[in-house]
Amino acid sequence: QVQLVESGGGLVQPGGSLRLSCAASGSIFSINAMGWYRQAPGKQRELVATITSGGSTNYADSVKGRFTISRDNARMVSLQMNSLKPEDTAVYYCNLNGWRTASSSRITIYWGQGTQVTVSS
């Protein structure tokens, strides 16, 4: 089983910055991708950014140009958030998907417990 632990959330002023980190531990054969999703009160969970093992990235239009996702090592991913807006307020969840064993044909998806990001004056 894989465990994901997020850190770096908190309260920040509009226009400020935060850096979120996610560390993965446990047994997995190969990672396909890691990423960040968020869910604001009364809204559905949405994609923020993803990065594959090959380094390809994908961003939501609402954060493109302000957020940057990166792989710090094989089992850690970070999200640098700049020029934060009140609408960025949400619980941010780390996501990992991959193959549990060398014989796995189906991808398994894992989620972290989430970290709160609040952008307010």
Short mmCIF file of N, CA and C in Angstrom, two decimals, residues 3-112:
data_model
loop_
_atom_site.label_atom_id
_atom_site.label_comp_id
_atom_site.label_asym_id
_atom_site.label_seq_id
_atom_site.Cartn_x
_atom_site.Cartn_y
_atom_site.Cartn_z
N GLN A 3 1.23 5.33 0.90
CA GLN A 3 0.73 6.42 1.73
C GLN A 3 1.25 7.74 1.18
N LEU A 4 0.38 8.74 1.13
CA LEU A 4 0.73 10.06 0.65
C LEU A 4 0.52 11.06 1.77
N VAL A 5 1.53 11.88 2.03
CA VAL A 5 1.47 12.87 3.09
C VAL A 5 1.73 14.24 2.49
N GLU A 6 0.74 15.14 2.61
CA GLU A 6 0.87 16.50 2.11
C GLU A 6 1.33 17.44 3.21
N SER A 7 2.01 18.51 2.81
CA SER A 7 2.42 19.54 3.74
C SER A 7 2.53 20.87 3.01
N GLY A 8 2.54 21.95 3.77
CA GLY A 8 2.75 23.27 3.20
C GLY A 8 1.53 24.16 3.12
N GLY A 9 0.37 23.64 3.45
CA GLY A 9 -0.83 24.45 3.40
C GLY A 9 -0.87 25.48 4.51
N GLY A 10 -1.79 26.43 4.39
CA GLY A 10 -1.92 27.45 5.41
C GLY A 10 -2.71 28.64 4.91
N LEU A 11 -2.62 29.72 5.67
CA LEU A 11 -3.31 30.97 5.36
C LEU A 11 -2.33 31.94 4.73
N VAL A 12 -2.75 32.55 3.62
CA VAL A 12 -1.89 33.49 2.91
C VAL A 12 -2.73 34.64 2.36
N GLN A 13 -2.11 35.81 2.24
CA GLN A 13 -2.78 36.98 1.68
C GLN A 13 -2.91 36.86 0.16
N PRO A 14 -3.93 37.47 -0.43
CA PRO A 14 -3.99 37.50 -1.89
C PRO A 14 -2.70 38.06 -2.49
N GLY A 15 -2.24 37.42 -3.55
CA GLY A 15 -0.98 37.80 -4.16
C GLY A 15 0.23 37.11 -3.58
N GLY A 16 0.04 36.39 -2.50
CA GLY A 16 1.13 35.69 -1.86
C GLY A 16 1.43 34.35 -2.49
N SER A 17 2.34 33.62 -1.87
CA SER A 17 2.80 32.34 -2.40
C SER A 17 2.81 31.27 -1.33
N LEU A 18 2.63 30.04 -1.76
CA LEU A 18 2.77 28.86 -0.92
C LEU A 18 3.39 27.75 -1.75
N ARG A 19 4.06 26.85 -1.07
CA ARG A 19 4.62 25.67 -1.73
C ARG A 19 4.12 24.43 -1.02
N LEU A 20 3.40 23.60 -1.74
CA LEU A 20 2.89 22.34 -1.21
C LEU A 20 3.83 21.20 -1.59
N SER A 21 3.98 20.24 -0.68
CA SER A 21 4.80 19.07 -0.95
C SER A 21 4.02 17.81 -0.64
N CYS A 22 4.31 16.76 -1.37
CA CYS A 22 3.68 15.46 -1.17
C CYS A 22 4.75 14.40 -1.21
N ALA A 23 4.82 13.60 -0.16
CA ALA A 23 5.79 12.52 -0.06
C ALA A 23 5.07 11.18 -0.09
N ALA A 24 5.51 10.30 -0.95
CA ALA A 24 4.92 8.97 -1.08
C ALA A 24 5.81 7.93 -0.42
N SER A 25 5.19 7.01 0.30
CA SER A 25 5.91 5.91 0.90
C SER A 25 5.12 4.63 0.70
N GLY A 26 5.78 3.50 0.92
CA GLY A 26 5.13 2.22 0.74
C GLY A 26 5.54 1.52 -0.53
N SER A 27 4.90 0.41 -0.78
CA SER A 27 5.29 -0.47 -1.88
C SER A 27 4.51 -0.15 -3.15
N ILE A 28 5.25 0.09 -4.22
CA ILE A 28 4.68 0.24 -5.56
C ILE A 28 5.77 -0.08 -6.57
N PHE A 29 5.38 -0.75 -7.64
CA PHE A 29 6.36 -1.16 -8.65
C PHE A 29 6.78 0.01 -9.53
N SER A 30 5.81 0.73 -10.03
CA SER A 30 6.11 1.81 -10.96
C SER A 30 5.05 2.90 -10.85
N ILE A 31 5.49 4.14 -10.86
CA ILE A 31 4.59 5.29 -10.79
C ILE A 31 4.32 5.80 -12.20
N ASN A 32 3.05 5.96 -12.52
CA ASN A 32 2.67 6.53 -13.80
C ASN A 32 2.67 8.05 -13.75
N ALA A 33 2.02 8.60 -12.71
CA ALA A 33 1.94 10.04 -12.58
C ALA A 33 1.60 10.42 -11.14
N MET A 34 1.94 11.65 -10.78
CA MET A 34 1.53 12.24 -9.52
C MET A 34 0.94 13.61 -9.82
N GLY A 35 0.11 14.08 -8.90
CA GLY A 35 -0.49 15.37 -9.16
C GLY A 35 -1.24 15.92 -7.97
N TRP A 36 -1.88 17.06 -8.22
CA TRP A 36 -2.65 17.77 -7.21
C TRP A 36 -4.05 18.05 -7.71
N TYR A 37 -5.02 17.83 -6.84
CA TYR A 37 -6.41 18.18 -7.07
C TYR A 37 -6.87 19.05 -5.91
N ARG A 38 -7.96 19.78 -6.10
CA ARG A 38 -8.47 20.60 -5.02
C ARG A 38 -9.99 20.59 -5.01
N GLN A 39 -10.54 20.85 -3.84
CA GLN A 39 -11.99 20.91 -3.69
C GLN A 39 -12.34 22.07 -2.77
N ALA A 40 -13.09 23.01 -3.31
CA ALA A 40 -13.57 24.15 -2.54
C ALA A 40 -14.96 23.83 -1.99
N PRO A 41 -15.37 24.52 -0.92
CA PRO A 41 -16.70 24.28 -0.36
C PRO A 41 -17.80 24.44 -1.40
N GLY A 42 -18.68 23.45 -1.50
CA GLY A 42 -19.78 23.50 -2.43
C GLY A 42 -19.44 23.22 -3.87
N LYS A 43 -18.19 22.85 -4.14
CA LYS A 43 -17.76 22.57 -5.50
C LYS A 43 -17.21 21.16 -5.63
N GLN A 44 -17.13 20.68 -6.87
CA GLN A 44 -16.56 19.38 -7.14
C GLN A 44 -15.04 19.43 -7.11
N ARG A 45 -14.44 18.28 -6.83
CA ARG A 45 -12.99 18.20 -6.88
C ARG A 45 -12.51 18.38 -8.31
N GLU A 46 -11.46 19.17 -8.48
CA GLU A 46 -10.97 19.47 -9.81
C GLU A 46 -9.46 19.27 -9.90
N LEU A 47 -9.02 18.97 -11.10
CA LEU A 47 -7.60 18.84 -11.38
C LEU A 47 -6.91 20.20 -11.25
N VAL A 48 -5.76 20.21 -10.61
CA VAL A 48 -4.92 21.40 -10.55
C VAL A 48 -3.72 21.22 -11.47
N ALA A 49 -2.94 20.17 -11.24
CA ALA A 49 -1.76 19.92 -12.05
C ALA A 49 -1.33 18.47 -11.89
N THR A 50 -0.75 17.90 -12.93
CA THR A 50 -0.19 16.56 -12.88
C THR A 50 1.16 16.54 -13.55
N ILE A 51 1.96 15.54 -13.18
CA ILE A 51 3.25 15.33 -13.83
C ILE A 51 3.48 13.83 -13.94
N THR A 52 3.88 13.38 -15.12
CA THR A 52 4.15 11.97 -15.35
C THR A 52 5.57 11.63 -14.96
N SER A 53 5.86 10.32 -14.93
CA SER A 53 7.21 9.88 -14.63
C SER A 53 8.21 10.37 -15.66
N GLY A 54 7.72 10.65 -16.87
CA GLY A 54 8.58 11.18 -17.92
C GLY A 54 8.74 12.68 -17.90
N GLY A 55 8.02 13.36 -16.99
CA GLY A 55 8.16 14.79 -16.84
C GLY A 55 7.13 15.64 -17.56
N SER A 56 6.17 15.02 -18.23
CA SER A 56 5.12 15.78 -18.90
C SER A 56 4.17 16.37 -17.86
N THR A 57 3.79 17.62 -18.05
CA THR A 57 2.92 18.31 -17.10
C THR A 57 1.61 18.72 -17.73
N ASN A 58 0.59 18.88 -16.88
CA ASN A 58 -0.72 19.31 -17.31
C ASN A 58 -1.29 20.21 -16.22
N TYR A 59 -1.88 21.35 -16.61
CA TYR A 59 -2.40 22.31 -15.66
C TYR A 59 -3.83 22.69 -16.00
N ALA A 60 -4.60 22.97 -14.96
CA ALA A 60 -5.90 23.58 -15.16
C ALA A 60 -5.71 24.99 -15.71
N ASP A 61 -6.63 25.41 -16.58
CA ASP A 61 -6.52 26.75 -17.15
C ASP A 61 -6.50 27.84 -16.08
N SER A 62 -7.20 27.61 -14.99
CA SER A 62 -7.32 28.62 -13.94
C SER A 62 -6.02 28.87 -13.18
N VAL A 63 -5.06 27.95 -13.27
CA VAL A 63 -3.81 28.10 -12.54
C VAL A 63 -2.60 28.22 -13.44
N LYS A 64 -2.78 28.01 -14.73
CA LYS A 64 -1.66 28.04 -15.66
C LYS A 64 -0.98 29.41 -15.63
N GLY A 65 0.34 29.40 -15.53
CA GLY A 65 1.10 30.63 -15.43
C GLY A 65 1.34 31.10 -14.02
N ARG A 66 0.60 30.56 -13.06
CA ARG A 66 0.77 30.93 -11.66
C ARG A 66 1.33 29.78 -10.82
N PHE A 67 0.94 28.55 -11.15
CA PHE A 67 1.36 27.37 -10.40
C PHE A 67 2.37 26.57 -11.22
N THR A 68 3.29 25.91 -10.53
CA THR A 68 4.27 25.05 -11.16
C THR A 68 4.39 23.75 -10.38
N ILE A 69 4.22 22.63 -11.07
CA ILE A 69 4.38 21.33 -10.44
C ILE A 69 5.76 20.78 -10.81
N SER A 70 6.39 20.10 -9.88
CA SER A 70 7.71 19.55 -10.13
C SER A 70 7.92 18.27 -9.32
N ARG A 71 8.82 17.44 -9.80
CA ARG A 71 9.21 16.23 -9.09
C ARG A 71 10.54 16.49 -8.40
N ASP A 72 10.54 16.45 -7.08
CA ASP A 72 11.75 16.66 -6.31
C ASP A 72 12.62 15.41 -6.28
N ASN A 73 11.99 14.25 -6.30
CA ASN A 73 12.65 12.97 -6.46
C ASN A 73 11.59 11.97 -6.91
N ALA A 74 11.95 10.71 -6.96
CA ALA A 74 11.04 9.70 -7.49
C ALA A 74 9.76 9.57 -6.69
N ARG A 75 9.78 9.97 -5.43
CA ARG A 75 8.62 9.80 -4.56
C ARG A 75 8.16 11.08 -3.89
N MET A 76 8.49 12.21 -4.48
CA MET A 76 8.06 13.47 -3.91
C MET A 76 7.72 14.46 -5.02
N VAL A 77 6.59 15.12 -4.86
CA VAL A 77 6.15 16.11 -5.83
C VAL A 77 5.78 17.39 -5.09
N SER A 78 6.05 18.53 -5.71
CA SER A 78 5.76 19.82 -5.10
C SER A 78 4.90 20.65 -6.03
N LEU A 79 4.16 21.58 -5.44
CA LEU A 79 3.35 22.53 -6.19
C LEU A 79 3.68 23.92 -5.69
N GLN A 80 4.35 24.70 -6.52
CA GLN A 80 4.65 26.09 -6.19
C GLN A 80 3.48 26.95 -6.65
N MET A 81 2.86 27.66 -5.72
CA MET A 81 1.69 28.47 -6.02
C MET A 81 2.03 29.94 -5.80
N ASN A 82 2.00 30.71 -6.87
CA ASN A 82 2.28 32.14 -6.82
C ASN A 82 1.04 32.94 -7.20
N SER A 83 1.06 34.22 -6.87
CA SER A 83 -0.05 35.12 -7.20
C SER A 83 -1.39 34.54 -6.79
N LEU A 84 -1.46 34.07 -5.57
CA LEU A 84 -2.66 33.38 -5.11
C LEU A 84 -3.86 34.31 -5.04
N LYS A 85 -5.01 33.75 -5.37
CA LYS A 85 -6.28 34.46 -5.39
C LYS A 85 -7.24 33.83 -4.40
N PRO A 86 -8.23 34.58 -3.93
CA PRO A 86 -9.22 34.00 -3.02
C PRO A 86 -9.89 32.75 -3.58
N GLU A 87 -10.09 32.69 -4.89
CA GLU A 87 -10.72 31.53 -5.49
C GLU A 87 -9.84 30.29 -5.49
N ASP A 88 -8.58 30.43 -5.09
CA ASP A 88 -7.70 29.27 -4.92
C ASP A 88 -7.94 28.57 -3.59
N THR A 89 -8.73 29.17 -2.72
CA THR A 89 -9.02 28.58 -1.42
C THR A 89 -9.71 27.23 -1.60
N ALA A 90 -9.13 26.19 -1.01
CA ALA A 90 -9.65 24.83 -1.15
C ALA A 90 -8.81 23.88 -0.31
N VAL A 91 -9.29 22.67 -0.20
CA VAL A 91 -8.47 21.58 0.31
C VAL A 91 -7.74 20.98 -0.88
N TYR A 92 -6.43 20.89 -0.79
CA TYR A 92 -5.61 20.37 -1.87
C TYR A 92 -5.20 18.93 -1.55
N TYR A 93 -5.43 18.04 -2.51
CA TYR A 93 -5.16 16.62 -2.34
C TYR A 93 -4.06 16.15 -3.28
N CYS A 94 -3.13 15.40 -2.73
CA CYS A 94 -2.10 14.77 -3.54
C CYS A 94 -2.64 13.46 -4.12
N ASN A 95 -2.26 13.18 -5.35
CA ASN A 95 -2.70 11.98 -6.05
C ASN A 95 -1.50 11.25 -6.64
N LEU A 96 -1.55 9.93 -6.59
CA LEU A 96 -0.54 9.09 -7.23
C LEU A 96 -1.25 7.93 -7.92
N ASN A 97 -0.83 7.58 -9.12
CA ASN A 97 -1.33 6.38 -9.76
C ASN A 97 -0.19 5.62 -10.40
N GLY A 98 -0.31 4.29 -10.36
CA GLY A 98 0.74 3.45 -10.90
C GLY A 98 0.41 1.99 -10.79
N TRP A 99 1.43 1.16 -10.99
CA TRP A 99 1.26 -0.29 -10.99
C TRP A 99 1.85 -0.87 -9.72
N ARG A 100 1.08 -1.68 -9.01
CA ARG A 100 1.51 -2.22 -7.73
C ARG A 100 2.62 -3.25 -7.86
N THR A 101 2.58 -4.08 -8.91
CA THR A 101 3.60 -5.09 -9.14
C THR A 101 3.97 -5.10 -10.61
N ALA A 102 5.03 -5.84 -10.94
CA ALA A 102 5.47 -5.95 -12.32
C ALA A 102 4.45 -6.67 -13.19
N SER A 103 3.54 -7.42 -12.58
CA SER A 103 2.52 -8.16 -13.32
C SER A 103 1.18 -7.43 -13.38
N SER A 104 1.07 -6.28 -12.75
CA SER A 104 -0.18 -5.55 -12.73
C SER A 104 -0.55 -5.04 -14.11
N SER A 105 -1.81 -5.25 -14.49
CA SER A 105 -2.31 -4.73 -15.75
C SER A 105 -3.22 -3.53 -15.55
N ARG A 106 -3.67 -3.31 -14.33
CA ARG A 106 -4.54 -2.19 -13.99
C ARG A 106 -3.83 -1.21 -13.08
N ILE A 107 -4.10 0.05 -13.30
CA ILE A 107 -3.51 1.11 -12.49
C ILE A 107 -4.30 1.27 -11.19
N THR A 108 -3.57 1.45 -10.10
CA THR A 108 -4.16 1.73 -8.80
C THR A 108 -3.98 3.21 -8.47
N ILE A 109 -5.02 3.82 -7.92
CA ILE A 109 -5.01 5.24 -7.60
C ILE A 109 -4.98 5.43 -6.09
N TYR A 110 -4.14 6.34 -5.62
CA TYR A 110 -4.01 6.65 -4.20
C TYR A 110 -4.22 8.14 -3.98
N TRP A 111 -4.76 8.48 -2.81
CA TRP A 111 -5.03 9.85 -2.43
C TRP A 111 -4.45 10.17 -1.06
N GLY A 112 -3.97 11.39 -0.90
CA GLY A 112 -3.59 11.88 0.41
C GLY A 112 -4.80 12.37 1.16
#
